[in-house]
GROMACS .gro file of C-alpha atoms in nm:
model
  470
    1MET     CA    1   2.499   2.694  -0.732
    2GLU     CA    2   2.663   2.357  -0.678
    3ASN     CA    3   2.660   2.131  -0.373
    4THR     CA    4   2.824   1.799  -0.299
    5TYR     CA    5   2.680   1.531  -0.063
    6ASP     CA    6   2.760   1.166   0.000
    7VAL     CA    7   2.404   1.071  -0.103
    8VAL     CA    8   2.139   1.261  -0.305
    9VAL     CA    9   1.785   1.132  -0.266
   10LEU     CA   10   1.514   1.217  -0.529
   11GLY     CA   11   1.182   1.218  -0.355
   12ALA     CA   12   1.111   1.306   0.009
   13GLY     CA   13   0.821   1.070   0.065
   14SER     CA   14   0.832   0.814   0.338
   15THR     CA   15   1.084   0.603   0.142
   16GLY     CA   16   1.317   0.888   0.058
   17GLU     CA   17   1.304   1.028   0.409
   18ASN     CA   18   1.408   0.692   0.552
   19VAL     CA   19   1.695   0.645   0.308
   20ALA     CA   20   1.831   0.987   0.403
   21ASP     CA   21   1.786   0.919   0.773
   22ILE     CA   22   1.963   0.586   0.760
   23VAL     CA   23   2.266   0.714   0.568
   24VAL     CA   24   2.300   1.020   0.792
   25ARG     CA   25   2.284   0.797   1.098
   26GLY     CA   26   2.556   0.593   0.929
   27GLY     CA   27   2.788   0.900   0.918
   28LEU     CA   28   2.722   1.017   0.563
   29THR     CA   29   2.579   1.344   0.438
   30ALA     CA   30   2.252   1.352   0.247
   31ALA     CA   31   2.034   1.583   0.045
   32LEU     CA   32   1.661   1.535  -0.013
   33VAL     CA   33   1.491   1.674  -0.325
   34GLU     CA   34   1.114   1.722  -0.326
   35ALA     CA   35   0.884   1.896  -0.575
   36GLU     CA   36   0.565   1.853  -0.368
   37LEU     CA   37   0.508   1.783   0.001
   38VAL     CA   38   0.772   1.637   0.233
   39GLY     CA   39   0.624   1.314   0.359
   40GLY     CA   40   0.481   1.211   0.021
   41GLU     CA   41   0.184   1.015  -0.096
   42CYS     CA   42   0.113   0.815   0.215
   43SER     CA   43   0.096   1.111   0.448
   44TYR     CA   44  -0.126   1.335   0.230
   45TRP     CA   45  -0.314   1.133  -0.035
   46ALA     CA   46  -0.303   0.763   0.048
   47CYS     CA   47  -0.264   0.564   0.373
   48MET     CA   48  -0.344   0.826   0.629
   49PRO     CA   49  -0.638   1.013   0.470
   50SER     CA   50  -0.797   0.698   0.335
   51LYS     CA   51  -0.788   0.517   0.666
   52ALA     CA   52  -0.921   0.826   0.845
   53LEU     CA   53  -1.214   0.826   0.598
   54LEU     CA   54  -1.285   0.461   0.678
   55ARG     CA   55  -1.236   0.458   1.054
   56GLY     CA   56  -1.565   0.617   1.153
   57THR     CA   57  -1.762   0.368   0.944
   58GLU     CA   58  -1.567   0.080   1.102
   59ALA     CA   59  -1.621   0.215   1.454
   60LEU     CA   60  -1.996   0.249   1.404
   61ALA     CA   61  -2.019  -0.101   1.258
   62ALA     CA   62  -1.826  -0.239   1.556
   63ALA     CA   63  -2.058  -0.069   1.804
   64ARG     CA   64  -2.366  -0.189   1.618
   65ALA     CA   65  -2.238  -0.546   1.622
   66VAL     CA   66  -2.254  -0.572   2.005
   67ASP     CA   67  -2.590  -0.595   2.176
   68GLY     CA   68  -2.608  -0.334   2.453
   69ALA     CA   69  -2.377  -0.103   2.262
   70ARG     CA   70  -2.592  -0.089   1.948
   71GLN     CA   71  -2.872   0.066   2.144
   72ALA     CA   72  -2.654   0.360   2.222
   73VAL     CA   73  -2.594   0.434   1.854
   74THR     CA   74  -2.879   0.667   1.778
   75GLY     CA   75  -2.748   0.871   1.492
   76GLU     CA   76  -2.549   0.852   1.175
   77GLN     CA   77  -2.192   0.943   1.092
   78ASP     CA   78  -2.117   1.316   1.094
   79VAL     CA   79  -1.974   1.371   0.746
   80ALA     CA   80  -1.831   1.712   0.812
   81ALA     CA   81  -1.662   1.591   1.127
   82THR     CA   82  -1.522   1.288   0.951
   83LEU     CA   83  -1.374   1.506   0.675
   84ALA     CA   84  -1.231   1.744   0.933
   85ARG     CA   85  -1.070   1.456   1.117
   86ARG     CA   86  -0.921   1.334   0.784
   87ASP     CA   87  -0.785   1.685   0.728
   88SER     CA   88  -0.616   1.682   1.066
   89PHE     CA   89  -0.421   1.368   0.978
   90THR     CA   90  -0.290   1.537   0.665
   91HIS     CA   91  -0.204   1.851   0.864
   92HIS     CA   92  -0.427   2.026   0.608
   93TRP     CA   93  -0.174   1.936   0.343
   94ASP     CA   94   0.095   2.141   0.516
   95ASP     CA   95   0.434   1.973   0.540
   96SER     CA   96   0.613   2.222   0.769
   97SER     CA   97   0.643   1.972   1.054
   98GLN     CA   98   0.797   1.718   0.819
   99ALA     CA   99   1.037   1.975   0.688
  100GLN     CA  100   1.140   2.063   1.044
  101TRP     CA  101   1.207   1.695   1.110
  102VAL     CA  102   1.435   1.681   0.801
  103ASP     CA  103   1.626   1.985   0.931
  104ARG     CA  104   1.666   1.844   1.282
  105SER     CA  105   1.793   1.518   1.136
  106GLY     CA  106   2.083   1.698   0.968
  107ILE     CA  107   1.947   1.639   0.613
  108ALA     CA  108   1.963   1.914   0.350
  109LEU     CA  109   1.626   1.979   0.180
  110PHE     CA  110   1.603   2.115  -0.172
  111ARG     CA  111   1.256   2.204  -0.294
  112GLY     CA  112   1.201   2.170  -0.667
  113THR     CA  113   1.197   1.911  -0.938
  114GLY     CA  114   1.507   1.691  -0.939
  115ARG     CA  115   1.636   1.535  -1.256
  116LEU     CA  116   1.945   1.317  -1.317
  117ASP     CA  117   2.202   1.482  -1.537
  118GLY     CA  118   2.465   1.219  -1.589
  119GLU     CA  119   2.672   1.022  -1.346
  120ARG     CA  120   2.613   1.102  -0.976
  121THR     CA  121   2.459   1.440  -1.072
  122VAL     CA  122   2.114   1.584  -1.006
  123VAL     CA  123   1.982   1.924  -1.124
  124VAL     CA  124   1.708   2.074  -0.912
  125THR     CA  125   1.476   2.326  -1.076
  126GLY     CA  126   1.296   2.542  -0.825
  127ASP     CA  127   1.031   2.808  -0.840
  128GLY     CA  128   1.103   3.067  -1.110
  129GLY     CA  129   1.332   2.835  -1.293
  130THR     CA  130   1.630   2.862  -1.063
  131THR     CA  131   1.861   2.565  -1.084
  132THR     CA  132   2.090   2.396  -0.829
  133ARG     CA  133   2.336   2.124  -0.926
  134LEU     CA  134   2.391   1.848  -0.670
  135THR     CA  135   2.672   1.597  -0.684
  136ALA     CA  136   2.676   1.262  -0.496
  137ARG     CA  137   3.003   1.117  -0.384
  138HIS     CA  138   2.865   0.770  -0.334
  139ALA     CA  139   2.502   0.725  -0.445
  140VAL     CA  140   2.189   0.875  -0.595
  141ALA     CA  141   1.870   0.714  -0.466
  142VAL     CA  142   1.561   0.751  -0.684
  143CYS     CA  143   1.257   0.743  -0.454
  144THR     CA  144   1.008   0.923  -0.674
  145GLY     CA  145   0.737   0.658  -0.623
  146SER     CA  146   0.448   0.588  -0.850
  147GLU     CA  147   0.141   0.765  -0.977
  148ALA     CA  148  -0.209   0.657  -1.071
  149ALA     CA  149  -0.243   0.500  -1.414
  150VAL     CA  150  -0.531   0.605  -1.629
  151PRO     CA  151  -0.595   0.339  -1.898
  152PRO     CA  152  -0.626   0.443  -2.266
  153VAL     CA  153  -1.005   0.428  -2.266
  154ASP     CA  154  -1.166   0.658  -2.526
  155GLY     CA  155  -1.244   0.994  -2.364
  156LEU     CA  156  -1.149   0.890  -2.006
  157ALA     CA  157  -0.857   1.128  -1.963
  158ASP     CA  158  -1.075   1.419  -2.095
  159VAL     CA  159  -1.349   1.391  -1.830
  160ALA     CA  160  -1.116   1.484  -1.540
  161PRO     CA  161  -1.138   1.158  -1.361
  162TRP     CA  162  -1.057   1.123  -0.987
  163THR     CA  163  -0.736   0.939  -0.911
  164PRO     CA  164  -0.684   0.810  -0.558
  165ARG     CA  165  -0.554   1.155  -0.470
  166GLU     CA  166  -0.887   1.319  -0.539
  167ALA     CA  167  -1.076   1.036  -0.376
  168THR     CA  168  -0.892   1.078  -0.045
  169SER     CA  169  -0.891   1.464  -0.041
  170ALA     CA  170  -1.239   1.549  -0.174
  171LYS     CA  171  -1.416   1.818   0.029
  172GLU     CA  172  -1.764   1.664  -0.007
  173ALA     CA  173  -1.924   1.339  -0.109
  174PRO     CA  174  -2.038   1.329  -0.478
  175GLY     CA  175  -2.395   1.233  -0.529
  176ARG     CA  176  -2.307   0.947  -0.756
  177LEU     CA  177  -1.954   0.801  -0.764
  178LEU     CA  178  -1.847   0.552  -1.027
  179VAL     CA  179  -1.541   0.355  -0.929
  180VAL     CA  180  -1.339   0.170  -1.192
  181GLY     CA  181  -1.123  -0.102  -1.044
  182GLY     CA  182  -1.185  -0.362  -0.776
  183GLY     CA  183  -0.846  -0.367  -0.604
  184TYR     CA  184  -0.785  -0.242  -0.254
  185VAL     CA  185  -0.812   0.125  -0.343
  186GLY     CA  186  -1.137   0.079  -0.531
  187CYS     CA  187  -1.293  -0.131  -0.254
  188GLU     CA  188  -1.178   0.099   0.027
  189MET     CA  189  -1.299   0.415  -0.145
  190ALA     CA  190  -1.625   0.257  -0.250
  191MET     CA  191  -1.696   0.163   0.114
  192ALA     CA  192  -1.583   0.504   0.249
  193TRP     CA  193  -1.781   0.725   0.015
  194GLN     CA  194  -2.097   0.508   0.025
  195ALA     CA  195  -2.096   0.553   0.405
  196LEU     CA  196  -2.044   0.931   0.368
  197GLY     CA  197  -2.349   0.976   0.144
  198SER     CA  198  -2.252   0.891  -0.212
  199GLN     CA  199  -2.435   0.636  -0.419
  200VAL     CA  200  -2.141   0.422  -0.542
  201THR     CA  201  -2.120   0.190  -0.839
  202LEU     CA  202  -1.804  -0.028  -0.843
  203LEU     CA  203  -1.696  -0.172  -1.176
  204GLN     CA  204  -1.456  -0.465  -1.194
  205ARG     CA  205  -1.331  -0.603  -1.517
  206GLY     CA  206  -1.269  -0.953  -1.377
  207ASP     CA  207  -1.508  -1.186  -1.204
  208ARG     CA  208  -1.390  -1.119  -0.848
  209LEU     CA  209  -1.287  -0.820  -0.637
  210LEU     CA  210  -0.938  -0.835  -0.482
  211ASP     CA  211  -0.852  -1.093  -0.742
  212ASP     CA  212  -0.486  -1.122  -0.632
  213MET     CA  213  -0.590  -1.241  -0.286
  214GLU     CA  214  -0.753  -1.556  -0.162
  215PRO     CA  215  -1.106  -1.601  -0.307
  216GLU     CA  216  -1.260  -1.579   0.040
  217ALA     CA  217  -1.138  -1.217   0.059
  218GLY     CA  218  -1.304  -1.094  -0.260
  219ASP     CA  219  -1.623  -1.281  -0.182
  220ALA     CA  220  -1.658  -1.138   0.163
  221VAL     CA  221  -1.580  -0.774   0.059
  222THR     CA  222  -1.829  -0.800  -0.236
  223ALA     CA  223  -2.100  -0.919  -0.002
  224ALA     CA  224  -2.023  -0.642   0.250
  225LEU     CA  225  -2.027  -0.371  -0.018
  226ARG     CA  226  -2.354  -0.485  -0.158
  227GLU     CA  227  -2.506  -0.506   0.185
  228ARG     CA  228  -2.415  -0.141   0.234
  229GLY     CA  229  -2.582  -0.037  -0.086
  230VAL     CA  230  -2.282  -0.030  -0.327
  231ASP     CA  231  -2.376  -0.150  -0.674
  232VAL     CA  232  -2.093  -0.397  -0.750
  233ARG     CA  233  -2.073  -0.504  -1.113
  234LEU     CA  234  -1.831  -0.780  -1.199
  235GLY     CA  235  -1.722  -0.870  -1.549
  236THR     CA  236  -1.772  -0.512  -1.658
  237ASP     CA  237  -1.528  -0.338  -1.893
  238VAL     CA  238  -1.534   0.041  -1.954
  239THR     CA  239  -1.497   0.122  -2.329
  240ALA     CA  240  -1.551   0.501  -2.340
  241ALA     CA  241  -1.622   0.801  -2.129
  242ARG     CA  242  -1.777   1.145  -2.194
  243ARG     CA  243  -1.937   1.445  -2.024
  244ASP     CA  244  -2.307   1.517  -2.083
  245GLY     CA  245  -2.371   1.845  -1.923
  246ASP     CA  246  -2.309   1.804  -1.554
  247GLU     CA  247  -2.322   1.429  -1.583
  248LEU     CA  248  -2.034   1.189  -1.643
  249VAL     CA  249  -2.118   0.900  -1.875
  250LEU     CA  250  -1.928   0.570  -1.893
  251ARG     CA  251  -2.001   0.331  -2.176
  252CYS     CA  252  -1.955  -0.026  -2.057
  253THR     CA  253  -1.976  -0.369  -2.209
  254ASN     CA  254  -2.324  -0.401  -2.071
  255GLY     CA  255  -2.466  -0.048  -2.121
  256GLU     CA  256  -2.417   0.309  -2.004
  257LEU     CA  257  -2.371   0.433  -1.650
  258ARG     CA  258  -2.414   0.794  -1.538
  259GLY     CA  259  -2.259   0.961  -1.233
  260ASP     CA  260  -2.119   1.284  -1.101
  261GLU     CA  261  -1.752   1.166  -1.056
  262VAL     CA  262  -1.547   0.871  -1.168
  263LEU     CA  263  -1.258   0.729  -0.967
  264VAL     CA  264  -1.004   0.538  -1.174
  265ALA     CA  265  -0.825   0.284  -0.951
  266VAL     CA  266  -0.677   0.033  -1.187
  267GLY     CA  267  -0.316   0.041  -1.087
  268ARG     CA  268   0.004   0.251  -1.072
  269ARG     CA  269   0.296   0.337  -1.294
  270ALA     CA  270   0.649   0.441  -1.213
  271ARG     CA  271   0.707   0.813  -1.171
  272THR     CA  272   1.027   0.815  -1.375
  273ARG     CA  273   0.920   0.988  -1.701
  274ASP     CA  274   1.086   1.315  -1.604
  275ALA     CA  275   1.364   1.181  -1.375
  276GLY     CA  276   1.645   1.211  -1.635
  277LEU     CA  277   1.696   0.834  -1.665
  278ASP     CA  278   1.791   0.880  -2.027
  279THR     CA  279   2.105   1.075  -1.922
  280VAL     CA  280   2.240   0.756  -1.760
  281GLY     CA  281   2.130   0.512  -2.028
  282LEU     CA  282   1.800   0.404  -1.880
  283GLU     CA  283   1.447   0.421  -2.021
  284PRO     CA  284   1.225   0.707  -1.895
  285GLY     CA  285   0.888   0.601  -1.759
  286GLU     CA  286   0.994   0.246  -1.672
  287TYR     CA  287   1.034   0.077  -1.335
  288LEU     CA  288   1.394   0.059  -1.224
  289ASP     CA  289   1.540  -0.290  -1.237
  290VAL     CA  290   1.726  -0.344  -0.908
  291ASP     CA  291   1.900  -0.624  -0.720
  292ASP     CA  292   1.815  -0.709  -0.360
  293SER     CA  293   2.030  -0.426  -0.230
  294LEU     CA  294   1.814  -0.197  -0.440
  295GLN     CA  295   2.108  -0.110  -0.663
  296VAL     CA  296   2.007  -0.048  -1.026
  297ARG     CA  297   2.151  -0.321  -1.237
  298GLY     CA  298   2.436  -0.189  -1.451
  299VAL     CA  299   2.452   0.146  -1.276
  300PRO     CA  300   2.626   0.071  -0.941
  301TRP     CA  301   2.597   0.422  -0.798
  302LEU     CA  302   2.222   0.442  -0.862
  303TYR     CA  303   1.947   0.294  -0.638
  304GLY     CA  304   1.578   0.257  -0.710
  305ILE     CA  305   1.383   0.227  -0.379
  306GLY     CA  306   1.016   0.188  -0.301
  307ASP     CA  307   0.730   0.208  -0.557
  308VAL     CA  308   0.976   0.316  -0.827
  309ASN     CA  309   1.107  -0.038  -0.868
  310GLY     CA  310   0.758  -0.192  -0.882
  311ARG     CA  311   0.842  -0.479  -0.647
  312ARG     CA  312   0.589  -0.409  -0.370
  313GLN     CA  313   0.394  -0.079  -0.382
  314LEU     CA  314   0.315  -0.046  -0.016
  315THR     CA  315   0.435   0.223   0.226
  316HIS     CA  316   0.576  -0.015   0.485
  317MET     CA  317   0.762  -0.206   0.218
  318GLY     CA  318   0.910   0.119   0.078
  319LYS     CA  319   1.032   0.199   0.425
  320TYR     CA  320   1.173  -0.152   0.462
  321GLN     CA  321   1.356  -0.123   0.131
  322ALA     CA  322   1.481   0.220   0.243
  323ARG     CA  323   1.640   0.066   0.559
  324GLN     CA  324   1.797  -0.213   0.364
  325ALA     CA  325   1.927   0.010   0.087
  326GLY     CA  326   2.050   0.273   0.331
  327ALA     CA  327   2.253   0.011   0.514
  328ALA     CA  328   2.399  -0.112   0.179
  329ILE     CA  329   2.491   0.243   0.076
  330VAL     CA  330   2.669   0.306   0.406
  331ALA     CA  331   2.855  -0.028   0.390
  332ARG     CA  332   2.973   0.034   0.034
  333ALA     CA  333   3.080   0.389   0.123
  334ARG     CA  334   3.300   0.232   0.395
  335GLY     CA  335   3.440  -0.025   0.152
  336GLU     CA  336   3.269  -0.307   0.322
  337ARG     CA  337   3.123  -0.618   0.156
  338VAL     CA  338   2.748  -0.609   0.092
  339SER     CA  339   2.548  -0.934   0.102
  340THR     CA  340   2.227  -0.982  -0.083
  341ALA     CA  341   2.150  -1.323   0.077
  342ASP     CA  342   1.806  -1.386   0.225
  343TRP     CA  343   1.748  -1.184   0.543
  344SER     CA  344   2.079  -0.994   0.510
  345PRO     CA  345   2.069  -0.649   0.679
  346THR     CA  346   2.172  -0.501   0.340
  347ALA     CA  347   1.914  -0.678   0.121
  348ALA     CA  348   1.541  -0.659   0.072
  349THR     CA  349   1.400  -1.003   0.052
  350ALA     CA  350   1.079  -0.971   0.253
  351ASP     CA  351   0.914  -0.800  -0.038
  352ARG     CA  352   0.910  -1.134  -0.224
  353LEU     CA  353   0.893  -1.374   0.073
  354ALA     CA  354   0.686  -1.218   0.343
  355THR     CA  355   0.502  -0.905   0.241
  356PRO     CA  356   0.217  -0.810   0.475
  357SER     CA  357  -0.086  -0.609   0.350
  358VAL     CA  358  -0.423  -0.496   0.485
  359VAL     CA  359  -0.739  -0.393   0.299
  360PHE     CA  360  -0.917  -0.166   0.546
  361THR     CA  361  -1.271  -0.245   0.438
  362ASP     CA  362  -1.522  -0.388   0.678
  363PRO     CA  363  -1.454  -0.681   0.689
  364GLN     CA  364  -1.081  -0.622   0.682
  365VAL     CA  365  -0.850  -0.848   0.475
  366ALA     CA  366  -0.506  -0.903   0.626
  367SER     CA  367  -0.258  -1.125   0.442
  368VAL     CA  368   0.111  -1.212   0.423
  369GLY     CA  369   0.319  -1.441   0.202
  370LEU     CA  370   0.183  -1.668  -0.069
  371THR     CA  371  -0.179  -1.734  -0.161
  372ARG     CA  372  -0.280  -2.080  -0.266
  373ALA     CA  373  -0.271  -1.968  -0.629
  374ARG     CA  374   0.079  -1.822  -0.598
  375ALA     CA  375   0.201  -2.139  -0.423
  376ALA     CA  376   0.064  -2.348  -0.710
  377GLU     CA  377   0.224  -2.121  -0.971
  378ALA     CA  378   0.560  -2.155  -0.791
  379GLY     CA  379   0.526  -2.532  -0.788
  380VAL     CA  380   0.564  -2.557  -0.409
  381PRO     CA  381   0.402  -2.864  -0.252
  382HIS     CA  382   0.140  -2.723  -0.025
  383ARG     CA  383  -0.180  -2.777   0.165
  384VAL     CA  384  -0.452  -2.519   0.240
  385VAL     CA  385  -0.591  -2.505   0.591
  386GLU     CA  386  -0.906  -2.306   0.667
  387TYR     CA  387  -1.102  -2.229   0.980
  388PRO     CA  388  -1.408  -2.002   1.042
  389LEU     CA  389  -1.306  -1.712   1.268
  390GLY     CA  390  -1.657  -1.693   1.407
  391ASN     CA  391  -1.599  -2.019   1.589
  392VAL     CA  392  -1.320  -1.863   1.797
  393ALA     CA  393  -1.431  -1.737   2.141
  394GLY     CA  394  -1.248  -1.411   2.110
  395ALA     CA  395  -1.420  -1.335   1.781
  396SER     CA  396  -1.766  -1.414   1.915
  397LEU     CA  397  -1.697  -1.169   2.201
  398HIS     CA  398  -1.570  -0.911   1.948
  399ALA     CA  399  -1.903  -0.902   1.763
  400ASP     CA  400  -2.236  -1.078   1.782
  401GLY     CA  401  -2.270  -1.316   1.490
  402TYR     CA  402  -1.907  -1.260   1.392
  403THR     CA  403  -1.832  -1.386   1.045
  404GLY     CA  404  -1.479  -1.435   0.904
  405THR     CA  405  -1.227  -1.686   0.800
  406ALA     CA  406  -0.863  -1.776   0.823
  407VAL     CA  407  -0.667  -1.942   0.544
  408ALA     CA  408  -0.320  -2.079   0.588
  409VAL     CA  409  -0.099  -2.215   0.307
  410VAL     CA  410   0.146  -2.468   0.445
  411ASP     CA  411   0.458  -2.613   0.275
  412THR     CA  412   0.395  -2.982   0.317
  413GLU     CA  413   0.764  -3.078   0.277
  414ARG     CA  414   0.921  -2.833   0.521
  415GLU     CA  415   0.605  -2.793   0.734
  416VAL     CA  416   0.634  -2.418   0.757
  417LEU     CA  417   0.383  -2.145   0.667
  418LEU     CA  418   0.400  -2.003   0.317
  419GLY     CA  419   0.118  -1.756   0.366
  420VAL     CA  420  -0.176  -1.661   0.587
  421THR     CA  421  -0.489  -1.463   0.516
  422PHE     CA  422  -0.744  -1.338   0.769
  423VAL     CA  423  -1.082  -1.201   0.666
  424GLY     CA  424  -1.311  -1.041   0.919
  425PRO     CA  425  -1.373  -0.733   1.138
  426GLY     CA  426  -1.059  -0.625   1.329
  427VAL     CA  427  -0.825  -0.884   1.185
  428ALA     CA  428  -0.549  -0.636   1.087
  429GLU     CA  429  -0.404  -0.671   1.439
  430LEU     CA  430  -0.363  -1.044   1.393
  431LEU     CA  431  -0.134  -0.998   1.096
  432HIS     CA  432   0.210  -0.932   1.255
  433GLY     CA  433   0.209  -1.268   1.426
  434ALA     CA  434   0.150  -1.433   1.087
  435THR     CA  435   0.428  -1.213   0.935
  436VAL     CA  436   0.673  -1.330   1.201
  437ALA     CA  437   0.579  -1.692   1.146
  438VAL     CA  438   0.619  -1.662   0.770
  439ALA     CA  439   0.932  -1.449   0.768
  440GLY     CA  440   1.093  -1.662   1.038
  441GLU     CA  441   0.991  -1.992   0.873
  442VAL     CA  442   0.883  -2.112   1.213
  443PRO     CA  443   0.818  -2.487   1.203
  444ILE     CA  444   0.460  -2.596   1.257
  445ALA     CA  445   0.588  -2.814   1.541
  446ARG     CA  446   0.721  -2.510   1.723
  447LEU     CA  447   0.411  -2.303   1.665
  448TRP     CA  448   0.225  -2.543   1.900
  449HIS     CA  449   0.435  -2.393   2.178
  450ALA     CA  450   0.330  -2.036   2.097
  451VAL     CA  451   0.017  -2.054   2.313
  452PRO     CA  452  -0.255  -1.789   2.233
  453ALA     CA  453  -0.424  -1.615   2.522
  454TYR     CA  454  -0.791  -1.704   2.591
  455PRO     CA  455  -1.036  -1.559   2.497
  456THR     CA  456  -0.872  -1.362   2.221
  457MET     CA  457  -0.905  -1.373   1.842
  458SER     CA  458  -0.545  -1.504   1.836
  459GLU     CA  459  -0.685  -1.843   1.936
  460ILE     CA  460  -0.734  -1.884   1.563
  461TRP     CA  461  -0.375  -1.999   1.557
  462LEU     CA  462  -0.457  -2.301   1.772
  463ARG     CA  463  -0.756  -2.386   1.562
  464LEU     CA  464  -0.555  -2.369   1.239
  465LEU     CA  465  -0.296  -2.600   1.391
  466GLU     CA  466  -0.562  -2.847   1.509
  467THR     CA  467  -0.713  -2.840   1.158
  468TRP     CA  468  -0.365  -2.905   1.004
  469ARG     CA  469  -0.310  -3.200   1.232
  470GLY     CA  470  -0.666  -3.334   1.152
   0.00000   0.00000   0.00000
């Protein structure tokens, strides 16, 4: 069976869905190819279930931080109810509602494994080995995402380690959970499962958790995890793994550790090994090298969008790239000129200039743009401005004894914000204002006229400006 569409999209996760939706809205036809669940990683194994696991812990902590409310908290978190709530957000790993949305949107859905087979051609292998050949008139978009990387540690792959998928979908809390990796996944899952009854040991190879963020972030999250009973071990490298009966054993640089499960959260790799890249002269297993319109360099009809290009592996950035790439695909199909200039509607530039991210631990870490270290690496003249969030009236109302911090990195020549980081309970909702300021390159002089309401946590903006002025 052979079908022809204007655009064929490999991968029906949040990125692929958005590409297909944008091009169809632009008057083109589109086919989506998906081997697993429509909606992808974020809906079923990442953003939604992980945040559902964490939310109860955060809500209890918020109540206990306010005198008068803490007296009403007389019990502990209901683990079964928390897991059931998590399952409701994944629709019990049933994608029928997502598939219905695809159909209502006028997008053709092909279930099976899609593989490139030469120029503008995709072969879909379904259940039972049936094959369907799809041809794209204008573009093929590879939106197959990324998958958890398991490092080549002796025996680690043989002990059936958890990846983030198992960590977010587990049906019960393991008695002892060993977590390898101190990035946002490791920190979030350590906090979630410790609160749900596991004894968690978190192992970080480097000397700080969240080591690509401002130092204040890693320090605060480390302290919070330890306060909750997580055994955080910095400067610890895992050299081997084995099973000893029912126990899992990790050999580390400073001795052996035993547990019931081990979560490996040390990074991601492109899911391109079986995408047929070799049939179009590209290297299987590698990230796709793309320009700012997300077009693969040297293959003008091919696009690599979302995690698969390795630029910013975040759901909202994949969706952003999808919107930009979709607009570029539609424009090129119409014979229009496509610009890749900064902030063009057909180019993805925010993923290198103004990427927002949140670590949903308690305290939260919300950041956008450059850290002080990245600004120094880039050679940008800058100054770091810090202010304790607990000194802001809105924060002190939010929680008794509120502790947190705000860090702004300011370009001293242009006097615009390069990056902002907030650390503290509830700071995620402060982030979009910072994102607008960074993305819009709003002059510091103009920010004085963006008056924060009193008494809210947003008053931190005024305090940062006052500190900047000195």
